[in-house]
Short mmCIF file of C-alpha atoms and ligand atoms in Angstrom, two decimals:
data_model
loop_
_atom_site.label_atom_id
_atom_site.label_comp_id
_atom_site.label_asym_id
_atom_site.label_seq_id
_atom_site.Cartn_x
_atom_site.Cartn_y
_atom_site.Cartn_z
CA UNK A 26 12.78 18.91 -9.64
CA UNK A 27 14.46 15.61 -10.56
CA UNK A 28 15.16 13.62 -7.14
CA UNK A 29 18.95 14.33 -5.91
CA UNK A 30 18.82 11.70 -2.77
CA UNK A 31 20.96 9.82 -5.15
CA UNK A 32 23.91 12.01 -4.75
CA UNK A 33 23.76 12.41 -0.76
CA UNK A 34 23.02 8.98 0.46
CA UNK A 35 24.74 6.69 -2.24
CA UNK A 36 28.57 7.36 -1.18
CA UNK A 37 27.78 5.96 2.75
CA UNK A 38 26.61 2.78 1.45
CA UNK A 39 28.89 2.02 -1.04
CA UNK A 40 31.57 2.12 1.47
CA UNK A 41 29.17 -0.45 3.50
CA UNK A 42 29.07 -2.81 0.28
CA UNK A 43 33.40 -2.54 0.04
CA UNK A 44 33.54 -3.61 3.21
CA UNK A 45 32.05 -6.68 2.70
CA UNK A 46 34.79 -7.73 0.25
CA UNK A 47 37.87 -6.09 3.08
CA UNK A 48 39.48 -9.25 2.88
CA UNK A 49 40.75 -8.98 -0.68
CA UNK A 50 44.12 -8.12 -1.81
CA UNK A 51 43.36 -4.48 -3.36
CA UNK A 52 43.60 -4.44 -7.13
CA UNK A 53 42.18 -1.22 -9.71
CA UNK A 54 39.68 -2.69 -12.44
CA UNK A 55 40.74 -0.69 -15.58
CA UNK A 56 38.14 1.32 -17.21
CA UNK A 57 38.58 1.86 -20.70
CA UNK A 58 37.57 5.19 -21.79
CA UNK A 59 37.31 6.53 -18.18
CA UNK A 60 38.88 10.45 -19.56
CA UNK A 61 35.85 10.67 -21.81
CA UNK A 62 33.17 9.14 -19.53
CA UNK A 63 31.96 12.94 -18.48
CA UNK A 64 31.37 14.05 -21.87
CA UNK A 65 29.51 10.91 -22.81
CA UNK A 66 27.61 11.49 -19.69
CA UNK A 67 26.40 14.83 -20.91
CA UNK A 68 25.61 14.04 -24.28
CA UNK A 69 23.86 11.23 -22.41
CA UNK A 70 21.51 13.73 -20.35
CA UNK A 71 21.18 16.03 -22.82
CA UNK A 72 19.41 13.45 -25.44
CA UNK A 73 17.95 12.03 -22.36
CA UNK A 74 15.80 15.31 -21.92
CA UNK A 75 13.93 14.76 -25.12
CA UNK A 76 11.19 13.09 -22.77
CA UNK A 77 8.01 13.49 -21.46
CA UNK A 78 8.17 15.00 -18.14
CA UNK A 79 7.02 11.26 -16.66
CA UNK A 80 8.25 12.68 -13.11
CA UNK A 81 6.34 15.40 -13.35
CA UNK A 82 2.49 15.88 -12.07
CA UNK A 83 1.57 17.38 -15.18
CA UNK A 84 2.43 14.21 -17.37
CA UNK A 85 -0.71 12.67 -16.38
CA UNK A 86 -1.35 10.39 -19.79
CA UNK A 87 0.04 6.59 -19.92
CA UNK A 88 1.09 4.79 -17.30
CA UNK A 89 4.51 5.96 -15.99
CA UNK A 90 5.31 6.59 -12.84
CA UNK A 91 8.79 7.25 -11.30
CA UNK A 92 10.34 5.01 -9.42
CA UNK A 93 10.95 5.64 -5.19
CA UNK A 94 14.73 7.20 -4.82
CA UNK A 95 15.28 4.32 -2.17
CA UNK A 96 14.76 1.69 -5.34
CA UNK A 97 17.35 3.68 -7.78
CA UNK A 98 20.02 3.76 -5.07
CA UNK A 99 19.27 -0.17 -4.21
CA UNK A 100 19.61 -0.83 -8.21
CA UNK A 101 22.15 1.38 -8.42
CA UNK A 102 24.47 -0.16 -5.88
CA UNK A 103 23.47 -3.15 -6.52
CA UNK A 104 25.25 -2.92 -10.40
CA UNK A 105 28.45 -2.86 -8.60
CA UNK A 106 28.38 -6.33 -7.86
CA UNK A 107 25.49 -6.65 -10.24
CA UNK A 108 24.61 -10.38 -9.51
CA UNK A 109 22.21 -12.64 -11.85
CA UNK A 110 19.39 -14.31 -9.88
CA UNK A 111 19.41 -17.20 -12.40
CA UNK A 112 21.11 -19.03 -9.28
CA UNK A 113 22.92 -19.03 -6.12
CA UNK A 114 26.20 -18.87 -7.44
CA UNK A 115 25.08 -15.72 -9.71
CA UNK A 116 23.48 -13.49 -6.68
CA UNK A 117 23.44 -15.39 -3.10
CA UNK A 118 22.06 -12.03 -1.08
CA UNK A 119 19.90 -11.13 -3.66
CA UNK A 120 18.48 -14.50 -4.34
CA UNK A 121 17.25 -14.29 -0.72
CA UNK A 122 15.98 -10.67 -1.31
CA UNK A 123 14.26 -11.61 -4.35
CA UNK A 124 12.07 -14.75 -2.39
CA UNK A 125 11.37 -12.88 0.53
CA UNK A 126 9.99 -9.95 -1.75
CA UNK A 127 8.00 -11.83 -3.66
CA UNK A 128 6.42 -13.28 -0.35
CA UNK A 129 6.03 -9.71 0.53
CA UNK A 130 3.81 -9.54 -2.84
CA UNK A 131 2.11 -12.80 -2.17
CA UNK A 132 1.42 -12.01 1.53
CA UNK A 133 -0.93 -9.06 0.21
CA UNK A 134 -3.26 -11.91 -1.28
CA UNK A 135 -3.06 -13.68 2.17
CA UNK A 136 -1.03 -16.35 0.29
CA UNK A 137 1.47 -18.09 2.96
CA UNK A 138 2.87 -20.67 0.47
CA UNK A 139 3.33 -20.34 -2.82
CA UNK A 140 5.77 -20.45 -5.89
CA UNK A 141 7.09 -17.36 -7.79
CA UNK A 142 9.36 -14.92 -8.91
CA UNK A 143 10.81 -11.95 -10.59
CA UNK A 144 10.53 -11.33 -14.30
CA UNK A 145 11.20 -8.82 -16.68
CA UNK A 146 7.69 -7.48 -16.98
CA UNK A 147 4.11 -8.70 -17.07
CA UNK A 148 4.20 -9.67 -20.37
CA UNK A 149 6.86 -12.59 -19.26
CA UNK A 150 5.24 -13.00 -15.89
CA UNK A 151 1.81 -13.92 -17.92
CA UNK A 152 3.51 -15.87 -20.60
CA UNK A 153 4.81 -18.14 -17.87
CA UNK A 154 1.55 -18.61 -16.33
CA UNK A 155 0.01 -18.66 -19.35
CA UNK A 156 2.42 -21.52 -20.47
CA UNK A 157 1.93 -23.40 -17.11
CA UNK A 158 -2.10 -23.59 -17.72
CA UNK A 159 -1.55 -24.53 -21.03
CA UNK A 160 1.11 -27.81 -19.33
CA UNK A 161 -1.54 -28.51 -17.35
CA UNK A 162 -4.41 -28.67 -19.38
CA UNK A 163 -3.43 -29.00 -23.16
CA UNK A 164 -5.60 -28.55 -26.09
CA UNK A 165 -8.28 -26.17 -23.81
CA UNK A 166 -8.75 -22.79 -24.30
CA UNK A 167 -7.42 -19.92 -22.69
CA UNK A 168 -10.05 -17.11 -22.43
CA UNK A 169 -10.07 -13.57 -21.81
CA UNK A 170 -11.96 -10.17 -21.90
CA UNK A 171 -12.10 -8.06 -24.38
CA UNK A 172 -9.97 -5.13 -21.95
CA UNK A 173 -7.77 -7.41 -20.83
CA UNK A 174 -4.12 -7.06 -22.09
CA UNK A 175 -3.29 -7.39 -25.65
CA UNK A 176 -0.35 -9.60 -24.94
CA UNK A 177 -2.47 -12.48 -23.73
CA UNK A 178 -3.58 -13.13 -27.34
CA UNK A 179 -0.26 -12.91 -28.75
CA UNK A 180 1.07 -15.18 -25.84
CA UNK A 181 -1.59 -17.63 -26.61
CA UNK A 182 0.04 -17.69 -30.04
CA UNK A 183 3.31 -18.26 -29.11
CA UNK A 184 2.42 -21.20 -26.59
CA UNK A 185 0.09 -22.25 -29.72
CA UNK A 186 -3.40 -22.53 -27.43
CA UNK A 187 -6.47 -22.19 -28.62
CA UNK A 188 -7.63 -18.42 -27.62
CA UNK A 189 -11.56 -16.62 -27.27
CA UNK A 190 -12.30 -13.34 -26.21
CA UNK A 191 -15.09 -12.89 -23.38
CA UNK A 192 -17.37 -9.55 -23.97
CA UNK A 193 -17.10 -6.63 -21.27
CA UNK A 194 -19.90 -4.90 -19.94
CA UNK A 195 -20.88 -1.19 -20.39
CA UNK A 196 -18.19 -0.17 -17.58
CA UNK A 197 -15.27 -2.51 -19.63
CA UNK A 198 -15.51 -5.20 -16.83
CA UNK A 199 -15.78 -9.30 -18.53
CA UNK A 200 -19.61 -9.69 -18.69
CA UNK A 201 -20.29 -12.75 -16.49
CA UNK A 202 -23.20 -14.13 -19.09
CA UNK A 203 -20.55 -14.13 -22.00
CA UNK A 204 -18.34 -15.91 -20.27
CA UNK A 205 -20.79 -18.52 -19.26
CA UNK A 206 -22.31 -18.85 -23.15
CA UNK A 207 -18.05 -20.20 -23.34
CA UNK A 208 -18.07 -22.27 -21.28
CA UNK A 209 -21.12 -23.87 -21.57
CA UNK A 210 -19.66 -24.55 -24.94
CA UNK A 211 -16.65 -26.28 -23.28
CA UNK A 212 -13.03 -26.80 -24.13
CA UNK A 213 -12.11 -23.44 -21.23
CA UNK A 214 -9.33 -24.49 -19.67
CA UNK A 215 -8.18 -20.76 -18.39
CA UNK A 216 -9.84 -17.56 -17.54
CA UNK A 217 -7.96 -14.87 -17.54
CA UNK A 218 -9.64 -12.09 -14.80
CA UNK A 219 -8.20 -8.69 -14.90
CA UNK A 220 -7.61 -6.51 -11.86
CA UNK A 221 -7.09 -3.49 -13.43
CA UNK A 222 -7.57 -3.64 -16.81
CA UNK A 223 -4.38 -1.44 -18.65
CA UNK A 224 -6.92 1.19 -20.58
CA UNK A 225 -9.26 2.18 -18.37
CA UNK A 226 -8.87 0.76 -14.83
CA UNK A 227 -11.37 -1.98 -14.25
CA UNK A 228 -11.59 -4.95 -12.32
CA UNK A 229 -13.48 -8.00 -13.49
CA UNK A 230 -16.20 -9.37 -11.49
CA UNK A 231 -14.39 -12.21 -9.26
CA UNK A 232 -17.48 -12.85 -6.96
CA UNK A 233 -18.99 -14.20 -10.31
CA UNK A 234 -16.91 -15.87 -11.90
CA UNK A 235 -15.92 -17.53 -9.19
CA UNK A 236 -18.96 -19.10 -9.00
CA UNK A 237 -18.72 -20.05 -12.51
CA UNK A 238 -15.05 -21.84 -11.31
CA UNK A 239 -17.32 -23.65 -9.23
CA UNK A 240 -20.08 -24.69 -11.31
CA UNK A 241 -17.58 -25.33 -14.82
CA UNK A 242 -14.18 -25.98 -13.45
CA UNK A 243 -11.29 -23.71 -14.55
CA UNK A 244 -8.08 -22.64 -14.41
CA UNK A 245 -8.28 -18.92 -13.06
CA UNK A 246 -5.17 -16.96 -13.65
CA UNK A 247 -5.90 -12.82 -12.33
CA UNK A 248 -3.73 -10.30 -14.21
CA UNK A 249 -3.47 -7.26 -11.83
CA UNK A 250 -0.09 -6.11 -13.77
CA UNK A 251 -1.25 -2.97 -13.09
CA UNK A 252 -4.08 -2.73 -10.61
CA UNK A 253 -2.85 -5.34 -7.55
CA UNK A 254 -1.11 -3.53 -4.95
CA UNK A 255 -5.09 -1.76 -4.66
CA UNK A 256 -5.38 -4.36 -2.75
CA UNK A 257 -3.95 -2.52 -0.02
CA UNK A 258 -6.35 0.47 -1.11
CA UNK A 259 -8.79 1.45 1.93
CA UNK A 260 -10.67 3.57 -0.24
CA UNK A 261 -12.24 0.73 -3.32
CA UNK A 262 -15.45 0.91 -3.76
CA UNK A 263 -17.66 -1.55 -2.20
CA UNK A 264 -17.76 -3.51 -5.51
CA UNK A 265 -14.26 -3.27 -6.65
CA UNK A 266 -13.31 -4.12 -2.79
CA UNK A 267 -15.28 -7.56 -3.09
CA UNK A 268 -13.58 -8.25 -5.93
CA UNK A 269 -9.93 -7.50 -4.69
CA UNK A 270 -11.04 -9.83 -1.32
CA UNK A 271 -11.15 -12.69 -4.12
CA UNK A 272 -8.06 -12.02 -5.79
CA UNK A 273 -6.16 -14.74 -3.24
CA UNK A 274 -8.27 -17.53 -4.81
CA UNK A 275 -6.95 -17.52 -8.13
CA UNK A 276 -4.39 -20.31 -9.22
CA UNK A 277 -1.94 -17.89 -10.94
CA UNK A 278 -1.52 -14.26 -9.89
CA UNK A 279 1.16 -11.26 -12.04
CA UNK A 280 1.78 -7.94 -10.72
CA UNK A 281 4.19 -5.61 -11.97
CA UNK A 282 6.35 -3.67 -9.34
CA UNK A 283 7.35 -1.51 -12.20
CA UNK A 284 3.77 -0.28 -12.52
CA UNK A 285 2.55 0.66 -9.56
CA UNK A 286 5.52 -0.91 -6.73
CA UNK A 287 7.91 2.26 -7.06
CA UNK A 288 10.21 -0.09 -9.25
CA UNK A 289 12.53 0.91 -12.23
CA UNK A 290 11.67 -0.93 -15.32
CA UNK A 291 12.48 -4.96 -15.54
CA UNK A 292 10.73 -5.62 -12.54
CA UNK A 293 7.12 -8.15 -12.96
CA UNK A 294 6.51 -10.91 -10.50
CA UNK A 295 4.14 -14.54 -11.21
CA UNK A 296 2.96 -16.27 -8.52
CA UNK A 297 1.49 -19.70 -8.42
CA UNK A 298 -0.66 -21.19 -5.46
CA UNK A 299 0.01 -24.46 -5.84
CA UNK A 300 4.27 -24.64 -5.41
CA UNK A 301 4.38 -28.24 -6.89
CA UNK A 302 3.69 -26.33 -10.57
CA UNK A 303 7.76 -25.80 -9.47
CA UNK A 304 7.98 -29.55 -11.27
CA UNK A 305 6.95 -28.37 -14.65
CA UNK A 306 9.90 -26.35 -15.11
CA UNK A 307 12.33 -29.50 -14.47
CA UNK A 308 15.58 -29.01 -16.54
CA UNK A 309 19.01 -30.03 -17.00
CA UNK A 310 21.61 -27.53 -17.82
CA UNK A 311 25.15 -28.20 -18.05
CA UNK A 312 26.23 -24.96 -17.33
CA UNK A 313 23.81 -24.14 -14.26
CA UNK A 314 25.91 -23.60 -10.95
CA UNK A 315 24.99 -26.03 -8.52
CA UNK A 316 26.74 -25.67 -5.59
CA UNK A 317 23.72 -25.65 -3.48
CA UNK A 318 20.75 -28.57 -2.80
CA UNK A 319 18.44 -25.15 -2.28
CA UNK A 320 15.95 -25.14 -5.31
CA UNK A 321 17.36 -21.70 -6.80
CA UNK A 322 15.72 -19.45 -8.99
CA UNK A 323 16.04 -20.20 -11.98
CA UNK A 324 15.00 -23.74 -11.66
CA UNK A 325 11.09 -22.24 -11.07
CA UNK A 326 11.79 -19.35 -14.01
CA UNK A 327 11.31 -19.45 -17.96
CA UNK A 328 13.87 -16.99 -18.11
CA UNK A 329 17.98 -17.76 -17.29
CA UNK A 330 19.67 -14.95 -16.45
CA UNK A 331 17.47 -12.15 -14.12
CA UNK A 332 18.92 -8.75 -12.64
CA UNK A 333 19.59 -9.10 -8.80
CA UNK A 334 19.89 -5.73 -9.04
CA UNK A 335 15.88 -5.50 -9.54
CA UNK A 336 15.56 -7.54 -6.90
CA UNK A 337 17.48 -5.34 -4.41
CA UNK A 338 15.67 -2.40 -5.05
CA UNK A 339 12.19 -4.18 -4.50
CA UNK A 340 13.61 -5.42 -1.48
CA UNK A 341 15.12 -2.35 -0.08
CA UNK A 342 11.48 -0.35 -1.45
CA UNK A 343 9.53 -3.33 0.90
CA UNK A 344 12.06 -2.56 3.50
CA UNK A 345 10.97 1.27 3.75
CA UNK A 346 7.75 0.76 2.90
CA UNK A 347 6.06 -2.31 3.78
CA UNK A 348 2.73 -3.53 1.75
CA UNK A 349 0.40 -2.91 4.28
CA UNK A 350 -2.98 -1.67 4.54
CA UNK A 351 -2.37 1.08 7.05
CA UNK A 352 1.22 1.58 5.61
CA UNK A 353 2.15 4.66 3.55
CA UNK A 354 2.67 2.75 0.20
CA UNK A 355 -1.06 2.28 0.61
CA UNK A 356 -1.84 5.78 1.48
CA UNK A 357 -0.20 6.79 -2.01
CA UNK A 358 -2.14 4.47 -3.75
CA UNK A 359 -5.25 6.05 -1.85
CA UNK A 360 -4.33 9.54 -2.92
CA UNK A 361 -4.17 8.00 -6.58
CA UNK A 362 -7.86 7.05 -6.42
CA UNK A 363 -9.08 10.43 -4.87
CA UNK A 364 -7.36 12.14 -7.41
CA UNK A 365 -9.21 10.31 -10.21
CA UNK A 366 -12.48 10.28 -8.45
CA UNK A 367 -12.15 14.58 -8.13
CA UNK A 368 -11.26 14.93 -12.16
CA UNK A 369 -13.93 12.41 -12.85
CA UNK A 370 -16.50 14.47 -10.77
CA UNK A 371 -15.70 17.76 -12.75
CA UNK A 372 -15.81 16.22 -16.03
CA UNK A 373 -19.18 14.39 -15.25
CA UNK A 374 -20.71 17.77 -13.98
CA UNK A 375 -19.33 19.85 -16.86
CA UNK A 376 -21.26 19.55 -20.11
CA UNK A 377 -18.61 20.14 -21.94
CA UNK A 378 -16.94 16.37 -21.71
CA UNK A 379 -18.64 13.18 -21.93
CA UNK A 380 -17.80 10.63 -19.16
CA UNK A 381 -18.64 6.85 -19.23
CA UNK A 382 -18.16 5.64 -16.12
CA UNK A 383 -16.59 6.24 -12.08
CA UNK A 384 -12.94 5.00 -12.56
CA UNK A 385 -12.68 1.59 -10.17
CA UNK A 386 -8.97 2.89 -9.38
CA UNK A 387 -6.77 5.82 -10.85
CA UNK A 388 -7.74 5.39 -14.44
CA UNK A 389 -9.96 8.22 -15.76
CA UNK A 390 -11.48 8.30 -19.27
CA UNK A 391 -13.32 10.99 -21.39
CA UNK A 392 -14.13 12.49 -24.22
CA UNK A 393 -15.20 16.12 -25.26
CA UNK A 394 -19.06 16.45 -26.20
CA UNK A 395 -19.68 16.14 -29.92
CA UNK A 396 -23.14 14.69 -31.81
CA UNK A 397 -21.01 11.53 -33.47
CA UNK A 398 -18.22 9.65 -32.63
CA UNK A 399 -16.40 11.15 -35.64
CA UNK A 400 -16.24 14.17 -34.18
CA UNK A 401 -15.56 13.44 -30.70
CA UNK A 402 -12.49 11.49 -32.00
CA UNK A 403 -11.61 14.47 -33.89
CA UNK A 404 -11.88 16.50 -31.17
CA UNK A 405 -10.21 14.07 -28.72
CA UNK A 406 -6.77 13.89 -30.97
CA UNK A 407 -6.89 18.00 -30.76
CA UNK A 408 -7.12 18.82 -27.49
CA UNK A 409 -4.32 16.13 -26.43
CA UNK A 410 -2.18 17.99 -28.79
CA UNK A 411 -3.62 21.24 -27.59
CA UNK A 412 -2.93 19.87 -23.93
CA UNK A 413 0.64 19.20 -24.61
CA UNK A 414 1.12 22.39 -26.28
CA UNK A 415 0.11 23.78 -22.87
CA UNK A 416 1.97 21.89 -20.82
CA UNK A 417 -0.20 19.25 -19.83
CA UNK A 418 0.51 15.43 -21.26
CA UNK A 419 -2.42 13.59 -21.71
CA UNK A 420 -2.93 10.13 -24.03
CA UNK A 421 -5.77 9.26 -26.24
CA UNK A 422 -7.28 5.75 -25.97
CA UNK A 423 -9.54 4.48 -28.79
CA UNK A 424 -12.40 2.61 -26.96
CA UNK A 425 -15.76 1.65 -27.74
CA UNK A 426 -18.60 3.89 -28.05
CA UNK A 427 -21.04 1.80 -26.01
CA UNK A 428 -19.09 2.87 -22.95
CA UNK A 429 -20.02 6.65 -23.52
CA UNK A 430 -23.93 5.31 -25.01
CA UNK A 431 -25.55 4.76 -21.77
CA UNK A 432 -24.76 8.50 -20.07
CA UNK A 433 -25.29 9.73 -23.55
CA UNK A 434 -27.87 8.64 -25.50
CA UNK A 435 -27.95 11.53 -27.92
CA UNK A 436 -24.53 10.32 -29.20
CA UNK A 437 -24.54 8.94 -33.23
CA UNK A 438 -22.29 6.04 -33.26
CA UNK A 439 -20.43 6.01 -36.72
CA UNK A 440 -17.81 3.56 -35.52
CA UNK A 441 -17.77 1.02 -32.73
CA UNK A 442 -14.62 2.58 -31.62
CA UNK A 443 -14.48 6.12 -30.56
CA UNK A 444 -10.58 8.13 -29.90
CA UNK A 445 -11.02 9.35 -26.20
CA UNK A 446 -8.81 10.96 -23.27
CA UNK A 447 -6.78 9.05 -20.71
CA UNK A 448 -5.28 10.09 -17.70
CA UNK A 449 -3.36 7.29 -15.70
CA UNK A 450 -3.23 9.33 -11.80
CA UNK A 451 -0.54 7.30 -10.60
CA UNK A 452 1.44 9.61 -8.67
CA UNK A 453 0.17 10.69 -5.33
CA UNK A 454 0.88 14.35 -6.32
CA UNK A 455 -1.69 14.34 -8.58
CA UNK A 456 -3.97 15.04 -5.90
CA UNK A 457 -2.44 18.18 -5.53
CA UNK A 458 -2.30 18.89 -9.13
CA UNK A 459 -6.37 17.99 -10.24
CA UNK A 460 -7.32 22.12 -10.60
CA UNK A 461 -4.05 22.63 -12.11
CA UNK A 462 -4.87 19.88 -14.67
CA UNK A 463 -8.35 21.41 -14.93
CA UNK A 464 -7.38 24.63 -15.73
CA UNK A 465 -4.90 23.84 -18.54
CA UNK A 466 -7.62 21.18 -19.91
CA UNK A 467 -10.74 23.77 -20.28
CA UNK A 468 -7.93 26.42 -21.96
CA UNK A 469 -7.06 23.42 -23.75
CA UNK A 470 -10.54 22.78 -25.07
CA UNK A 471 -11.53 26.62 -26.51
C1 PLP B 30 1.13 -3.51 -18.30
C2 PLP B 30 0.27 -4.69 -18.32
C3 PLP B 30 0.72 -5.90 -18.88
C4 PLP B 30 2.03 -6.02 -19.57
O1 PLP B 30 3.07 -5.86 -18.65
P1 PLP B 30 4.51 -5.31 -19.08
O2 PLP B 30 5.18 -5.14 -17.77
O3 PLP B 30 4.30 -4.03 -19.82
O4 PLP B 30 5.14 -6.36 -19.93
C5 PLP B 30 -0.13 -6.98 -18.79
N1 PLP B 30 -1.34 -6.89 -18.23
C6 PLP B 30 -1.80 -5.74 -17.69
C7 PLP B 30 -3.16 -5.72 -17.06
C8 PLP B 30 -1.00 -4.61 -17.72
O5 PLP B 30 -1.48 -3.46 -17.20
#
C-alpha cells in the first residue's frame, strides 16, 4: 500500500550524485551509532504507524495529501549533500532548481517576470508578503474575509498593522459590498483575496474586486495556499474559472506546493509582480557567502537558511510533470473536483444531510439533517467518530449556520456557528473511492 519506488530507483541515482564528486580522495564519514541505526529505525516505524491513513483514499478529512514518489526520492537524495538555499555557496544546483521552479509556479499566472521564492509554508510565504505591503504602505490596513486564513490576523499582529475582516457571502466567498463599505471608509492599504479558502474551498470574487482596485486603489495580495494550481483545472466552473483568469493581476501571489504540488512538507512559495520589491529586503550580513555578484536567495527571503532539498524535489516533480493545462498534474487536480462534485450530488439529493453549497474545487461540506443547529452539531461530532470507527476519516468544521439557511429554511439557528462535515478530495483516487465513502457514511449515520 505504502509507495516502494523508493527502494528500486533510489540506488541508480545515488551512484549518479557520487560521481559528481569522483575527483575526491576517498575518505569514510563516521557514523556514530551506525550498529543500532536498524532498531531505531523500527521503533521509528512502528510509532510512526499511530497515524491517520493520510495515503490512503479513505482518509478523506483535512487536507493531507501524499507527496509524488518522484519528490521523496529528489528530497531524499538531495539530504546527502543536503545544501541550504540561503545562498550560492550553501546549494549552487539547487539554487538554480529552486528559481526555475518557482518560474514554473509563476508561469501558471502568465507571469514572465517576477520576484519569489521558496518558504517553509504559507504561513511564511504570506507573512512576507504581508510584511512587504505593510513596507510599502505603512499605517493602512490590511483586510481580509472572514474564510480567509486565520494566520493573516495573527501575521497582521506580528508586523503590528492595523487589521479588518471583510464579510463572506452565503457560499463563504468575501461579499464585494462589505468590502466596499471599507474602503469607502479609507485607510485599506491591502486586500487579501482567497483562492481557495482552507475550510471550505472557495474563491473570492476577483472580477469584482478588481474593479474596486480600480475605483479605490489597493494593494491586492491572492492567497491560493491551497487552491492555485486549479488554475490549471479544465473543469472550474464558469464563475470560479473567471476568477482564476484574474489571479495573474494581483501584486503578491502564495501557493503551497505542499498542499496541492505533490510536495513533502516545508515547501510554500511568494511571488511578487513587481521584482524591484527585491530592494526592501536590502541587508548586510557578515557571515553571508558572497562569492558570487548573482543576487542569491536569500537576499529576496525573510528567512536565512532554506532546504535545497525542497527545492529539488519541486524541481524534479515539475520535471515529470509539468504545470500545464493539458498535462497530467492537471488531470489529477480534475479528478479531485469530479470527485467532490459526485459526493456533493448524493448528499444534496439525500434528505438525510444538509448541503450548503456546490464545492468551487475539492472541498465538500455537510451536515446531517436536524431541526437546530444544536443538534446537527451534535450529530456532526458523532458520525465523524462513528466514521472513523468504520474506517472512514472524516473532519468536522464549525462554520456558520447562514451557509446551510438558504437550502434550509426550516433550520432553528441557536448559534451562529454550527459543527459540520469536511471532506478535503485531494487525491485523484478519490474518484474511485466516492461509493465506497458513501457506503461507510450512510452505515455511519444509523
Ligand atoms: C494552508 C493555508 C495557509 C497556511 O499555510 P501553511 O503552509 O499551513 O503554513 C494559508 N492560507 C491558506 C488559504 C491555506 O489553505
Amino acid at each position: 500500500m505504502l509507495d516502494r519506488e523508493l527502494f528500486d530507483r533510489l540506488p541508480e541515482a545515488f551512484e549518479e550524485l557520487e560521481r559528481g564528486f569522483d575527483s575526491l580522495p576517498p575518505f569514510d564519514a563516521g557514523v556514530p551509532g551506525a550498529g543500532r541505526m536498524g532498531e531505531v529505525l523500527r521503533e521509528l516505524a512502528e510509532r510512526l504507524g499511530d497515524n491517520y491513513p493520510y495515503f490512503h483514499p479513505l482518509y478523506a478529512g483535512q487536507m493531507m495529501k501524499p507527496p509524488h514518489p518522484l519528490a521523496r526520492m529528489a528530497y531524499t537524495l538531495a539530504t546527502w549533500i543536503n545544501p541550504n538555499n540561503h545562498a550560492l555557496d550553501g546549494g549552487r544546483a539547487s539554487s538554480r532548481m529552486e528559481k526555475e521552479a518557482v518560474a514554473g509556479i509563476a508561469a501558471m499566472f502568465g507571469w514572465t517576470t517576477h520576484l519569489g521564492h521558496l518558504t517553509s509554508g504559507g504561513t511564511m510565504a504570506n507573512l512576507e508578503a504581508l510584511w512587504v505591503a505593510g513596507r510599502l504602505l505603512p499605517g493602512k490596513r490590511i483586510v481580509a474575509s472572514s474564510q480567509a486564513h486565520y494566520t493573516h490576523h495573527r501575521i497582521t499582529g506580528v508586523l503590528q498593522l492595523p487589521f479588518a475582516e471583510v464579510a463572506c457571502d452565503a457560499r463563504g466567498r468575501m461579499d464585494p459590498n462589505a468590502l466596499e463599505d471599507l474602503l469607502r471608509r479609507g485607510n485599506v492599504g491591502c486586500v487579501v483575496a482567497t483562492a481557495g479558502a482552507t475550510a471550505i474551498g472557495a474563491v473570492d470574487p476577483l472580477p469584482e474586486i478588481l474593479e474596486l482596485r480600480r475605483r479605490y486603489g489597493f494593494r491586492l495580495h491572492v492567497d491560493a495556499a491551497y487552491g492555485g494550481y486549479f488554475t490549471l483545472a479544465g473543469n472550474l466552473a464558469p464563475e470560479t474559472r473567471a476568477a482564476y483568469d484574474l489571479v495573474g493581476e494581483a501584486d503578491s501571489l502564495v501557493i503551497d506546493p505542499h498542499k496541492h504540488g505533490l510536495q513533502p512538507y516545508g515547501c510554500g512559495t511568494v511571488l511578487f509582480r513587481d521584482p524591484a520589491v527585491g530592494t526592501l529586503y536590502k541587508h548586510e550580513s557578515p557571515y553571508t557567502y558572497f562569492s558570487s555578484h548573482e543576487l542569491h536567495l536569500g537576499e529576496i527571503s525573510l528567512e536565512c537558511s532554506r532546504p535545497g532539498a525542497a527545492a529539488a524535489a519541486l524541481w524534479a516533480t515539475q520535471r515529470l510533470l509539468p504545470l500545464t493545462r493539458d498535462g497530467e498534474f492537471a488531470k489529477g487536480l480534475e479528478a479531485c473536483r469530479r470527485a467532490a462534485l459526485h459526493l456533493y450530488g448524493k448528499l444534496r439529493d439525500d434528505a438525510g444531510w444538509l448541503t450548503a453549497f456546490e464545492p468551487q474545487l475539492d472541498i465538500v461540506v455537510w451536515a446531517p439533517a436536524g431541526t437546530t443547529t444544536t443538534a446537527v452539531s451534535r450529530r456532526s461530532q458523532e458520525i465523524f467518530e462513528r466514521a472513523a470507527a468504520n474506517g472512514l476519516h472524516l473532519a468536522v468544521a464549525h462554520l456558520p449556520a447562514a451557509f446551510f439557511a438558504g437550502t434550509h429554511p426550516q433550520l432553528r439557528v441557536e448559534q451562529e456557528r454550527m459543527a459540520c462535515l469536511r471532506s478535503v478530495l485531494m487525491k485523484p483516487e478519490h474518484e474511485g473511492w466516492i461509493d465506497a465513502i458513501w457506503d461507510l457514511l450512510q452505515k455511519s449515520s444509523r
